[in-house]
Coordinates of C-alpha atoms and ligand atoms in Angstrom, one line a residue:
M3 CA -107.9 140.8 165.8
S4 CA -107.3 139.7 169.3
I5 CA -103.5 139.8 169.5
G6 CA -102.0 142.6 171.4
R7 CA -100.1 145.6 169.9
R8 CA -96.7 144.0 170.1
G9 CA -98.0 140.8 168.5
F10 CA -99.6 142.9 165.8
I11 CA -96.4 144.8 165.0
Q12 CA -94.4 141.5 164.8
G13 CA -97.1 140.0 162.6
T14 CA -97.1 142.9 160.3
L15 CA -93.3 143.1 160.0
G16 CA -92.6 139.4 159.6
V17 CA -89.5 137.4 160.1
S18 CA -87.2 139.9 158.3
A19 CA -88.0 142.6 160.8
M20 CA -87.9 140.0 163.6
A21 CA -84.3 139.3 162.7
A22 CA -83.5 143.0 163.1
L23 CA -85.3 143.0 166.5
Y24 CA -83.2 140.1 167.6
G25 CA -80.1 141.9 166.6
C26 CA -78.6 139.9 163.7
A27 CA -79.0 142.3 160.9
G28 CA -76.0 144.2 159.7
A29 CA -73.8 143.0 162.5
G30 CA -71.2 141.4 160.2
K31 CA -71.4 138.3 162.3
G32 CA -70.2 134.8 161.6
K33 CA -67.8 133.4 159.0
G34 CA -67.7 130.1 157.1
H35 CA -69.4 128.7 154.0
V36 CA -73.1 127.9 153.5
V37 CA -74.3 125.9 150.5
V38 CA -77.9 126.4 149.5
V39 CA -79.6 123.8 147.3
G40 CA -82.5 125.0 145.3
G41 CA -83.1 128.5 144.0
G42 CA -86.8 128.7 144.5
Y43 CA -88.9 130.6 147.0
G44 CA -87.1 129.2 150.0
G45 CA -83.5 128.8 148.8
A46 CA -83.0 132.0 146.9
T47 CA -84.4 134.0 149.9
A48 CA -82.2 132.1 152.3
A49 CA -79.0 132.7 150.2
K50 CA -79.7 136.4 150.0
Y51 CA -80.5 137.0 153.6
I52 CA -77.6 134.8 155.0
S53 CA -75.2 136.9 153.0
M54 CA -76.9 140.2 153.7
W55 CA -77.4 139.6 157.5
S56 CA -73.9 138.4 158.0
N57 CA -72.7 141.5 156.1
G58 CA -70.9 139.2 153.7
G59 CA -69.1 137.4 156.6
I60 CA -70.6 134.1 155.6
R61 CA -69.7 133.0 152.1
V62 CA -72.8 131.6 150.3
T63 CA -73.0 129.3 147.2
L64 CA -76.4 128.6 145.7
V65 CA -76.8 125.5 143.6
E66 CA -79.8 125.4 141.3
R67 CA -80.4 123.0 138.4
N68 CA -82.4 125.6 136.3
A69 CA -80.9 128.6 134.5
A70 CA -83.6 131.0 135.8
F71 CA -86.4 131.1 138.4
V72 CA -89.9 130.4 137.1
S73 CA -92.7 131.2 139.6
C74 CA -95.6 128.8 140.3
P75 CA -97.6 131.7 141.7
I76 CA -99.2 133.5 138.7
S77 CA -98.6 130.4 136.5
N78 CA -102.3 129.6 136.4
L79 CA -102.7 132.9 134.5
V80 CA -100.2 131.6 131.9
L81 CA -102.5 128.5 131.4
A82 CA -105.4 130.9 130.9
G83 CA -103.5 132.9 128.2
E84 CA -103.5 136.0 130.4
K85 CA -99.7 136.0 131.0
Q86 CA -96.6 134.6 129.3
L87 CA -93.9 132.4 130.8
S88 CA -91.5 135.4 130.4
D89 CA -93.8 137.4 132.8
I90 CA -93.1 134.9 135.6
T91 CA -89.4 134.3 135.0
V92 CA -86.6 136.0 136.8
G93 CA -82.8 135.4 136.4
Y94 CA -80.3 134.8 139.2
E95 CA -77.9 137.6 138.2
G96 CA -79.3 139.9 140.9
L97 CA -77.7 137.7 143.6
A98 CA -74.2 138.6 142.5
K99 CA -74.2 141.9 144.3
Y100 CA -74.6 140.1 147.6
G101 CA -71.4 138.1 146.8
I102 CA -73.4 134.9 146.3
K103 CA -72.0 132.4 143.8
V104 CA -74.7 130.8 141.8
V105 CA -73.8 127.4 140.3
Q106 CA -76.2 125.9 137.7
D107 CA -75.9 122.2 138.5
E108 CA -77.8 119.5 140.4
V109 CA -76.8 118.2 143.8
T110 CA -76.9 114.4 143.5
A111 CA -75.7 113.4 147.0
V112 CA -74.9 114.8 150.5
D113 CA -72.3 113.4 152.8
A114 CA -73.5 114.8 156.1
D115 CA -70.5 113.4 158.1
K116 CA -67.9 115.0 155.8
R117 CA -70.1 118.1 155.1
V118 CA -69.8 117.8 151.4
V119 CA -72.3 117.8 148.5
K120 CA -71.8 116.1 145.2
L121 CA -72.6 117.9 141.9
A122 CA -73.9 116.1 138.8
K123 CA -71.4 117.8 136.5
G124 CA -68.6 116.6 138.7
G125 CA -66.9 117.9 141.8
D126 CA -67.7 118.4 145.4
L127 CA -68.7 121.5 147.5
A128 CA -67.7 121.5 151.1
Y129 CA -70.0 123.4 153.6
D130 CA -70.1 124.4 157.2
R131 CA -73.9 124.5 157.1
L132 CA -76.2 123.3 154.3
V133 CA -79.7 124.7 153.4
L134 CA -81.9 122.4 151.4
S135 CA -85.0 124.0 149.7
P136 CA -85.7 121.4 147.0
G137 CA -89.4 121.8 146.8
V138 CA -91.5 118.7 146.0
D139 CA -91.1 115.6 143.9
F140 CA -94.0 113.5 142.6
M141 CA -95.1 110.1 143.9
Y142 CA -95.7 108.2 140.7
D143 CA -95.2 104.8 142.5
G144 CA -98.9 104.6 143.2
L145 CA -99.8 105.4 139.6
P146 CA -98.4 102.6 137.4
G147 CA -99.8 104.1 134.2
L148 CA -97.9 107.3 134.7
Q149 CA -94.5 105.9 135.3
S150 CA -93.1 106.0 131.8
A151 CA -91.5 109.1 130.4
S152 CA -93.9 109.1 127.4
A153 CA -97.0 109.0 129.8
Q154 CA -95.6 111.8 131.8
Q155 CA -95.1 113.9 128.6
S156 CA -98.7 113.5 127.5
I157 CA -100.5 113.6 130.9
L158 CA -99.0 116.8 132.5
H159 CA -98.9 118.1 136.0
A160 CA -97.8 121.7 135.4
W161 CA -97.3 121.8 139.2
K162 CA -93.7 123.0 138.7
A163 CA -93.9 126.1 136.5
G164 CA -91.8 126.0 133.3
P165 CA -92.0 123.8 130.2
Q166 CA -95.0 121.9 131.6
T167 CA -97.0 125.1 132.0
V168 CA -96.4 126.0 128.3
A169 CA -97.2 122.4 127.2
L170 CA -100.5 122.3 129.2
R171 CA -101.4 125.7 127.7
K172 CA -100.8 124.2 124.2
Q173 CA -103.1 121.3 125.0
L174 CA -105.9 123.7 126.1
E175 CA -105.4 125.7 122.9
A176 CA -105.6 122.6 120.8
M177 CA -108.8 121.3 122.6
P178 CA -112.0 121.6 120.6
D179 CA -114.9 123.8 121.9
G180 CA -117.2 121.4 123.7
G181 CA -114.2 119.4 125.1
V182 CA -113.6 118.4 128.7
F183 CA -110.6 119.5 130.8
A184 CA -110.3 117.2 133.8
M185 CA -107.9 117.7 136.7
T186 CA -107.1 115.5 139.6
I187 CA -106.2 116.9 143.1
P188 CA -104.2 114.7 145.6
K189 CA -105.0 114.3 149.2
A190 CA -103.6 117.2 151.3
P191 CA -100.9 118.1 152.2
Y192 CA -99.7 119.1 148.7
R193 CA -98.0 122.2 147.3
C194 CA -100.3 125.3 147.4
P195 CA -103.7 124.2 148.9
P196 CA -105.8 126.7 146.9
G197 CA -103.8 126.3 143.7
P198 CA -105.9 123.6 142.0
Y199 CA -109.2 125.5 142.6
E200 CA -107.6 128.7 141.2
R201 CA -106.6 126.6 138.2
A202 CA -110.2 125.5 137.7
C203 CA -111.3 129.1 137.8
M204 CA -108.6 130.3 135.3
V205 CA -109.2 127.4 132.8
A206 CA -113.0 128.0 133.1
H207 CA -112.4 131.7 132.5
Y208 CA -110.5 130.8 129.3
F209 CA -113.3 128.5 128.2
K210 CA -116.0 131.0 129.0
T211 CA -114.4 133.7 126.8
K212 CA -112.9 131.4 124.0
K213 CA -114.6 127.9 124.1
P214 CA -117.9 128.4 125.8
K215 CA -119.2 124.9 125.2
S216 CA -116.3 123.3 127.1
K217 CA -116.3 121.9 130.7
V218 CA -113.9 121.8 133.6
L219 CA -114.2 118.7 135.7
V220 CA -112.4 118.8 139.1
L221 CA -111.7 115.3 140.6
D222 CA -110.7 116.0 144.2
A223 CA -109.3 113.2 146.5
N224 CA -110.2 115.4 149.5
E225 CA -113.6 115.4 151.2
E226 CA -114.1 119.0 150.3
I227 CA -112.4 122.0 148.9
V228 CA -109.3 122.4 151.2
S229 CA -108.8 126.2 151.0
K230 CA -111.1 129.2 150.6
K231 CA -114.0 126.9 150.1
G232 CA -116.9 129.4 150.4
L233 CA -115.1 131.9 148.1
F234 CA -114.4 129.3 145.4
L235 CA -117.9 127.8 145.6
K236 CA -119.4 131.3 145.2
A237 CA -117.1 132.2 142.3
W238 CA -118.0 128.9 140.5
A239 CA -121.8 129.5 141.1
D240 CA -121.6 133.2 140.0
N241 CA -119.2 133.0 137.1
Y242 CA -118.9 129.4 135.9
K243 CA -122.3 127.8 136.3
G244 CA -122.5 124.9 133.8
I245 CA -118.7 125.1 133.1
I246 CA -117.1 123.8 136.4
E247 CA -118.2 120.5 137.9
Y248 CA -116.7 119.6 141.2
R249 CA -116.5 116.0 142.4
P250 CA -115.0 115.5 146.0
Q251 CA -113.8 112.2 147.4
N252 CA -112.6 111.1 144.0
E253 CA -109.1 109.8 144.5
L254 CA -107.0 108.9 141.5
R255 CA -106.0 105.2 141.4
D256 CA -104.3 105.0 138.0
V257 CA -104.1 106.7 134.6
D258 CA -104.7 105.2 131.2
A259 CA -102.4 107.7 129.5
A260 CA -103.0 106.6 125.9
N261 CA -106.8 107.1 126.3
R262 CA -106.4 110.2 128.5
T263 CA -108.5 108.4 131.2
A264 CA -108.4 109.0 134.9
I265 CA -109.1 105.7 136.8
L266 CA -110.8 106.5 140.1
E267 CA -112.1 104.1 142.8
F268 CA -115.6 103.7 141.4
D269 CA -115.4 105.5 138.1
Q270 CA -113.4 106.2 135.0
V271 CA -113.2 109.7 133.4
K272 CA -112.1 110.2 129.8
A273 CA -111.0 113.8 129.1
D274 CA -109.8 115.8 126.1
V275 CA -107.1 117.3 128.3
L276 CA -106.2 115.4 131.5
N277 CA -104.2 117.3 134.1
V278 CA -102.9 115.1 136.9
V279 CA -101.5 116.8 140.0
P280 CA -99.8 113.7 141.6
P281 CA -99.3 113.2 145.3
Q282 CA -96.1 114.8 146.5
R283 CA -93.2 114.4 148.9
A284 CA -90.0 116.3 149.8
G285 CA -87.7 116.8 146.8
D286 CA -85.6 113.7 146.2
I287 CA -82.4 115.1 147.6
A288 CA -83.9 115.2 151.1
A289 CA -84.3 111.4 151.2
K290 CA -81.0 110.9 149.4
S291 CA -79.3 113.0 152.2
G292 CA -80.6 110.5 154.8
L293 CA -82.7 113.0 156.6
K294 CA -85.4 111.8 158.9
L295 CA -88.7 111.9 157.1
I296 CA -92.2 111.8 158.6
N297 CA -94.6 109.4 156.8
N298 CA -91.7 108.7 154.5
R299 CA -92.6 112.0 152.8
W300 CA -91.7 115.3 154.6
V301 CA -88.6 116.3 156.5
D302 CA -88.8 116.6 160.3
I303 CA -87.2 119.9 161.5
N304 CA -86.6 121.9 164.6
W305 CA -88.8 125.0 164.3
L306 CA -86.4 127.4 166.0
T307 CA -83.7 126.9 163.4
M308 CA -85.3 124.9 160.5
E309 CA -82.5 122.3 161.2
S310 CA -83.2 118.6 160.5
T311 CA -84.0 116.8 163.7
S312 CA -81.8 113.9 162.6
T313 CA -78.8 115.5 160.9
P314 CA -76.9 118.5 162.4
N315 CA -75.9 121.4 160.1
I316 CA -78.6 120.7 157.5
H317 CA -81.5 123.2 157.5
V318 CA -84.6 122.4 155.4
L319 CA -87.2 124.9 154.1
G320 CA -90.4 125.4 152.2
D321 CA -92.5 122.7 150.7
A322 CA -90.1 119.9 151.7
I323 CA -90.9 120.0 155.4
F324 CA -93.6 118.4 157.5
P325 CA -96.0 121.3 157.9
A326 CA -96.9 122.8 161.3
P327 CA -100.7 122.8 162.1
T328 CA -102.6 124.8 159.4
M329 CA -99.4 125.9 157.8
P330 CA -99.7 125.9 154.0
K331 CA -97.1 124.8 151.5
S332 CA -96.8 128.2 149.8
G333 CA -94.1 130.4 148.3
H334 CA -94.9 133.1 150.9
M335 CA -94.3 130.6 153.7
A336 CA -91.1 129.2 152.1
N337 CA -89.8 132.9 152.0
Q338 CA -90.6 133.2 155.7
H339 CA -89.0 129.8 156.6
A340 CA -85.9 131.1 154.7
K341 CA -85.7 134.3 156.8
L342 CA -86.2 132.3 160.0
A343 CA -83.4 129.9 159.0
A344 CA -81.1 132.7 157.8
A345 CA -81.4 134.6 161.1
A346 CA -80.8 131.3 163.1
I347 CA -77.8 130.4 160.9
V348 CA -76.2 133.8 161.2
N349 CA -76.5 133.6 164.9
L350 CA -75.4 130.0 165.2
M351 CA -72.3 130.6 163.1
A352 CA -71.4 133.6 165.3
G353 CA -71.7 131.3 168.4
Q354 CA -75.0 132.8 169.5
P355 CA -78.4 131.2 170.2
P356 CA -81.3 131.5 167.7
S357 CA -84.4 133.5 168.6
D358 CA -86.7 131.6 170.9
A359 CA -89.9 133.3 169.6
P360 CA -89.9 133.2 165.8
L361 CA -93.1 134.2 164.1
V362 CA -94.1 133.6 160.4
M363 CA -97.0 134.6 158.3
N364 CA -98.7 133.8 155.0
T365 CA -100.8 135.5 152.4
C366 CA -102.1 133.5 149.5
Y367 CA -104.0 135.2 146.6
S368 CA -106.1 133.3 144.1
F369 CA -107.4 134.7 140.8
V370 CA -111.0 133.8 140.1
D371 CA -110.8 135.4 136.7
A372 CA -108.3 137.6 134.9
T373 CA -108.7 140.6 137.3
N374 CA -110.6 139.6 140.4
V375 CA -108.8 137.9 143.3
V376 CA -109.4 136.5 146.8
H377 CA -106.9 135.9 149.6
V378 CA -106.4 133.9 152.8
A379 CA -103.9 135.1 155.4
S380 CA -102.5 133.6 158.6
V381 CA -99.9 134.2 161.3
H382 CA -98.0 131.3 163.1
A383 CA -96.1 131.9 166.4
F384 CA -93.7 129.5 167.9
D385 CA -95.3 127.7 170.9
A386 CA -92.8 126.4 173.5
A387 CA -95.2 123.7 174.8
T388 CA -95.6 122.0 171.4
K389 CA -92.3 123.2 170.0
Q390 CA -94.1 124.1 166.8
P391 CA -95.6 127.3 165.3
Q392 CA -99.3 127.5 166.1
P393 CA -101.9 129.6 164.3
V394 CA -102.4 133.0 166.1
K395 CA -106.2 133.2 166.9
G396 CA -107.9 136.2 165.4
A397 CA -104.9 137.1 163.1
G398 CA -105.3 136.8 159.3
G399 CA -108.6 135.8 157.6
L400 CA -110.3 135.6 154.3
S401 CA -111.5 138.1 151.7
A402 CA -115.2 139.1 151.8
G403 CA -115.3 138.3 148.1
P404 CA -113.3 138.8 144.9
T405 CA -112.3 142.3 143.9
E406 CA -110.2 144.0 141.3
M407 CA -108.3 145.8 144.1
E408 CA -107.1 142.4 145.4
G409 CA -106.1 141.6 141.8
K410 CA -103.7 144.6 141.9
F411 CA -102.4 143.5 145.3
A412 CA -101.8 139.9 144.0
L413 CA -99.7 141.1 141.1
A414 CA -97.8 143.5 143.4
W415 CA -97.3 140.7 145.9
A416 CA -95.6 138.6 143.2
K417 CA -93.3 141.4 142.0
N418 CA -92.4 142.3 145.5
I419 CA -91.6 138.7 146.6
W420 CA -89.5 138.0 143.4
A421 CA -87.6 141.2 144.2
D422 CA -87.2 140.2 147.8
M423 CA -85.7 136.8 146.7
L424 CA -83.6 137.7 143.7
T425 CA -82.7 141.4 143.5
Ligands
LIG7 C1 -100.1 126.5 140.3 C2 -99.5 126.9 141.5 C3 -99.9 128.2 142.1 C4 -99.3 128.6 143.2 N1 -99.6 129.8 143.7 C5 -99.1 130.3 144.9 C6 -99.4 131.6 145.4 O1 -100.2 132.3 144.8 N2 -98.8 132.0 146.5 C7 -97.9 131.3 147.2 O2 -97.3 131.7 148.2 N3 -97.5 130.0 146.7 C8 -98.1 129.5 145.6 N4 -97.7 128.3 145.1 C9 -96.8 127.4 145.9 C10 -95.3 127.7 145.7 O3 -95.0 127.7 144.4 C11 -94.5 126.8 146.5 O4 -95.0 126.6 147.8 C12 -93.0 127.3 146.6 O5 -92.5 127.2 145.3 C13 -92.2 126.4 147.5 O6 -90.9 126.9 147.6 P1 -89.6 125.9 147.7 O7 -88.4 126.7 147.9 O8 -89.9 124.9 148.8 O9 -89.6 125.1 146.3 P2 -89.4 125.7 144.9 O10 -89.8 127.1 144.8 O11 -90.0 124.7 144.0 O12 -87.8 125.6 144.7 C14 -87.1 124.4 144.6 C15 -85.9 124.6 143.7 O13 -85.0 123.6 144.0 C16 -84.4 123.1 142.8 N5 -83.8 121.8 143.1 C17 -84.5 120.7 143.6 N6 -83.6 119.7 143.8 C18 -82.4 120.1 143.4 C19 -81.1 119.5 143.4 N7 -80.9 118.3 143.8 N8 -80.1 120.3 142.9 C20 -80.3 121.5 142.5 N9 -81.5 122.2 142.5 C21 -82.5 121.5 142.9 C22 -85.5 123.1 141.8 O14 -85.1 123.2 140.5 C23 -86.3 124.4 142.2 O15 -85.9 125.6 141.5 C24 -98.3 127.8 143.9 C25 -97.9 126.6 143.4 C26 -98.5 126.1 142.2 C27 -98.1 124.8 141.6

């Protein structure tokens, strides 16, 4: 690690501690109303920390369409039959003790001039500042065969944990021994760079133990494995030889849902279970709010405050934003964005400037079987010249190889981050 001691301490503590260093924690600063849209990794964390760091001075309302939070991290273990959906579900009740009002509803529109959001069940909510953490929505426009509701109900993504995770597990259970599970991966950037390769491992682990004649076929639009390449290739060679087949540069062009067939540029692949992870963009409400998008997909933000570059008083977090160099779309990173934004919002609402040197970090664990895990970690420091966070050289890194100890760390990571967001 080449960063100095101060950089190391900041990197170890993360944005939460940074907020304390910059003097916004517990100061009872600011007043007004913040509405947060989306109770996932970014939104729930932002709601809690704005309320906590303003000592309740800022009133916070969280609007989330689902009744409970269901985690994408660990959801590949549910597919493999190693965990249940209830193991990765946490309610929103814990936020009440911070004075946060949780509204189960959908935001259908944002009037940025009047500073008001519209709710699907009727009524408006006025805000002083708005936080959007809507995650991703899927780009089905390039996949005509997947546009109908019936096609989407049979060819699943399971890339938002919940009912689709359970439904895909059922398809795997119903598959005969000797069948083929094929999954497609879109071109990066997409939610969770290592997630598809972890999924291949966990489905292969299930097949190896319960349906040993079956195959996992990975159809990747990318030129090569986009995260933890060496670690996944070794795990596949050591554990799943003859089970996992990896085909790079295989971009999905369309789907024949009735025949469970992936239509690729030069090939067609029929599977017993076809799992399509479609290309993604910022959750729909970002575009509906009129925010400036890059490539018509991801929200352009100011990295000192997470505020939209086009629309004042709207801060955007998590998977919905245009990523900084090498920054992954991960739950850990959404949690860090949330703390960066919370600290900036508390300061701005108290008439003070945000920190000019925010620092965020990421650790992402992947299960290669039911107990053995590998990780990748990185640190990203704001760089005044590019006005973006840049990866800190020498910080972070990769596992040497899968271990059971990292498996324990991964499960502890999940419990800790759910507690950090929601209790
Ligand atoms: C299989 C898989 C494995 C993964 N593993 C990991 C991992 O190990 N580690 C890791 O760090 N990350 C992992 N991720 C990535 C992680 O899940 C995402 O990066 C993270 O969820 C992003 O947080 P977010 O707040 O941007 O979005 P989300 O967590 O998806 O939250 C968005 C929320 O907004 C709500 N919403 C959207 N629009 C509206 C609206 N208009 N009104 C009301 N509510 C709305 C949604 O219902 C949702 O609850 C994984 C992802 C997948 C799919």
